Short mmCIF file of C-alpha atoms in Angstrom, two decimals:
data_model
loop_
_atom_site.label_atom_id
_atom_site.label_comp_id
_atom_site.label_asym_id
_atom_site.label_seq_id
_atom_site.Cartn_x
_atom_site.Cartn_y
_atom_site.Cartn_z
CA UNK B 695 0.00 0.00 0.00
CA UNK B 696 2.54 2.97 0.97
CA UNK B 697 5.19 0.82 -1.09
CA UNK B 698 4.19 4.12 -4.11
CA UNK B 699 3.84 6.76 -1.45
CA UNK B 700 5.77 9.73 -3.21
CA UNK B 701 5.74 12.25 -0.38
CA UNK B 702 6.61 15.04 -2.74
CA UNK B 703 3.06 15.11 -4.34
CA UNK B 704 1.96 16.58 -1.01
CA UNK B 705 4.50 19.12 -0.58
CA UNK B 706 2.38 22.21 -0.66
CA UNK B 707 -0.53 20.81 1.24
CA UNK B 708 2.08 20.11 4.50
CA UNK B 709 3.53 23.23 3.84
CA UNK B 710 0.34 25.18 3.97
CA UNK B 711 -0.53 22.84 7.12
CA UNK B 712 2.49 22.66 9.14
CA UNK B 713 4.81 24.58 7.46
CA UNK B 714 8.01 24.84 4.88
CA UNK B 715 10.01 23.90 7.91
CA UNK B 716 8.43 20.81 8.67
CA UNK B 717 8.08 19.53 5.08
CA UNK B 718 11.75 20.15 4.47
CA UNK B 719 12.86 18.36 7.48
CA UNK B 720 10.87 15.63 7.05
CA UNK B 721 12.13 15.71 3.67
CA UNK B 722 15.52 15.77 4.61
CA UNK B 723 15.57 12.94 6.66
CA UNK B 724 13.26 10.65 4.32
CA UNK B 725 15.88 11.11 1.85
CA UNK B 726 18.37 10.53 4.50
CA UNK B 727 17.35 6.67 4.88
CA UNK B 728 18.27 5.40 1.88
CA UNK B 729 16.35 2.64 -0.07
CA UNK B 730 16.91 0.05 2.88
CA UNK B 731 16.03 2.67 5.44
CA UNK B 732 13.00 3.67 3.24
CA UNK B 733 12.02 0.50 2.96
CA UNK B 734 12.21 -0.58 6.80
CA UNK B 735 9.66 2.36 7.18
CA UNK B 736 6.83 1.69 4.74
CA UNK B 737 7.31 -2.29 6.22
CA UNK B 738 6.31 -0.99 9.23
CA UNK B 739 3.86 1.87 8.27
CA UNK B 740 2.30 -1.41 6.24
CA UNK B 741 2.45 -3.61 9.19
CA UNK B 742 0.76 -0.78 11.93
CA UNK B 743 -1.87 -0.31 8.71
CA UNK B 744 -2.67 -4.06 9.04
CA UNK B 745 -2.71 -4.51 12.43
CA UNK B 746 -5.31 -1.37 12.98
CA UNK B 747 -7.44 -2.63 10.10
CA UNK B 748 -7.35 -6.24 12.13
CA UNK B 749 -8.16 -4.05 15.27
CA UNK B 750 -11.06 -2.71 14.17
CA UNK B 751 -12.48 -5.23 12.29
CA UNK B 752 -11.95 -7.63 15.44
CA UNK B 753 -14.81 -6.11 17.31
CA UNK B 754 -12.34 -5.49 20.23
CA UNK B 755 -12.92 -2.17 21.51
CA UNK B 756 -10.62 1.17 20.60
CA UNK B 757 -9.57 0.78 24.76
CA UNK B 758 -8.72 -2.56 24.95
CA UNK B 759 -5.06 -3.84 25.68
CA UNK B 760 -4.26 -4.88 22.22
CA UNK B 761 -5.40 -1.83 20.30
CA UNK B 762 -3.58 -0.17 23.29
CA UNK B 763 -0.58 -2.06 21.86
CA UNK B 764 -1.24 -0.45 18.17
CA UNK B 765 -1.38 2.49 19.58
CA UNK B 766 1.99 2.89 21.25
CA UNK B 767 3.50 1.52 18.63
CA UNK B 768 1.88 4.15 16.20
CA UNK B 769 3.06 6.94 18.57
CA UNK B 770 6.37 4.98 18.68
CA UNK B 771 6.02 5.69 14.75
CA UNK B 772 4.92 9.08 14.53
CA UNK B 773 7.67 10.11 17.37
CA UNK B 774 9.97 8.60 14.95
CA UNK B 775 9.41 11.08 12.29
CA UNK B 776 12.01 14.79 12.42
CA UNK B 777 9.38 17.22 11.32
CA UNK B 778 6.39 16.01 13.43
CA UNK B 779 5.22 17.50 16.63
CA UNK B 780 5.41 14.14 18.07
CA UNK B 781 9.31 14.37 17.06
CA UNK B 782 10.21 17.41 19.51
CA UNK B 783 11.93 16.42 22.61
CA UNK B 784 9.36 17.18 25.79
CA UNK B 785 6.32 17.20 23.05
CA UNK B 786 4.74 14.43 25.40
CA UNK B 787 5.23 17.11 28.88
CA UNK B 788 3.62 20.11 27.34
CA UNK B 789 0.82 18.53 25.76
CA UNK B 790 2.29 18.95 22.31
CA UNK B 791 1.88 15.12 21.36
CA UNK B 792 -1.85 15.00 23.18
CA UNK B 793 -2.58 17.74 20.66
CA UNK B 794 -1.25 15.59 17.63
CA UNK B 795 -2.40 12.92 18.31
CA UNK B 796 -5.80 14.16 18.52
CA UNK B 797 -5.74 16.53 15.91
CA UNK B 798 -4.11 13.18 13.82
CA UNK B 799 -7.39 10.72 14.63
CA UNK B 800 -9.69 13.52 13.43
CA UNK B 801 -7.60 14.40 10.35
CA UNK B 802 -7.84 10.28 9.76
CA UNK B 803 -11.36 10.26 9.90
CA UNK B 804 -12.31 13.29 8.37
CA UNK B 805 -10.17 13.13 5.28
CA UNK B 806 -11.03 10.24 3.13
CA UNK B 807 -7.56 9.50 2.03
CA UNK B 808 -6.47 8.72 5.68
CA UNK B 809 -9.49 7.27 6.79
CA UNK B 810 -8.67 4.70 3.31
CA UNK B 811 -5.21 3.40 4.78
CA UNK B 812 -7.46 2.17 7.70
CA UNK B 813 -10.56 0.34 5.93
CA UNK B 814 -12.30 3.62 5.65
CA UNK B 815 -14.54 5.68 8.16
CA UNK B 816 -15.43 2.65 10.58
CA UNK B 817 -11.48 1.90 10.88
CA UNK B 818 -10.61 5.48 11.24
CA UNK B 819 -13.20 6.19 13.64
CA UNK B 820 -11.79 3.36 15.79
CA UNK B 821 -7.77 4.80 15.20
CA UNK B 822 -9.33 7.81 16.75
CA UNK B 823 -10.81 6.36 19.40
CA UNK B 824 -7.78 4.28 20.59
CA UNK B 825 -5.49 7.26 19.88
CA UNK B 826 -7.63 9.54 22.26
CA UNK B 827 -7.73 6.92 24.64
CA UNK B 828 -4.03 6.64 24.67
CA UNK B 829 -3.47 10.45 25.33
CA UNK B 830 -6.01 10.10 28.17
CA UNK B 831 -4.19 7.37 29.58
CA UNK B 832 -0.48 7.64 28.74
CA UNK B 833 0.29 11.08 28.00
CA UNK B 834 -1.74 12.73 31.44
#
């Protein structure tokens, strides 16, 4: 699925969202990872994909202990990620990453391309769910 991601297509829509700053340094370090680096990445953006589609479609509720697990691991992700709020030293302290991550579930829900990478609106709507239930319990 994001193995034909081309993250340039959507340079001026993160610029005009974020800023040139964070485009370029997300940018930056994509092309700082090298084919192998790149493709360690998408394996695991494709693998956190799966597992929240499997999530959702489990029945098992957005707070339970294993979409818990997704979750973490998708903040693991997004922390992983120069450019990102969730990147910033101390983001979790100041309420910087609660922010993101909220502001992220709604973005995944409300925009159709996100909400696609995770079955569509019903998988989305459960990403946001265990994504606000993580910052309620993790990032307090």
């Amino acid at each position: 699925m994001s193995h034909t991601f081309d993250h340039t297509q959507y340079k001026d829509e993160v610029e005009q969202r974020w800023g040139a700053d964070a485009y370029a340094a997300g940018d930056q370090w994509w092309r700082s990872l090298g084919k192998d680096g790149q493709d360690a990445f998408r394996a695991t953006t494709d693998q956190l994909i799966n597992d929240w589609i499997a999530a959702a479609e489990s029945g098992d509720d957005p707070t339970s202990e294993s979409a818990q697990e997704v979750a973490q691991r998708h903040v693991e992700w997004l922390c992983s990620v120069p450019g990102t709020p969730a990147h910033r030293a101390g983001s979790e302290k100041d309420g910087t990453l609660d922010g993101y991550l909220r502001g992220l579930g709604e973005m995944y829900v409300a925009d159709d391309r996100f909400a696609a990478n995770y079955g569509g609106n019903e998988g989305a709507s459960f990403v946001r769910d265990a994504l606000a239930h993580y910052a309620d319990t993790q990032l307090g």
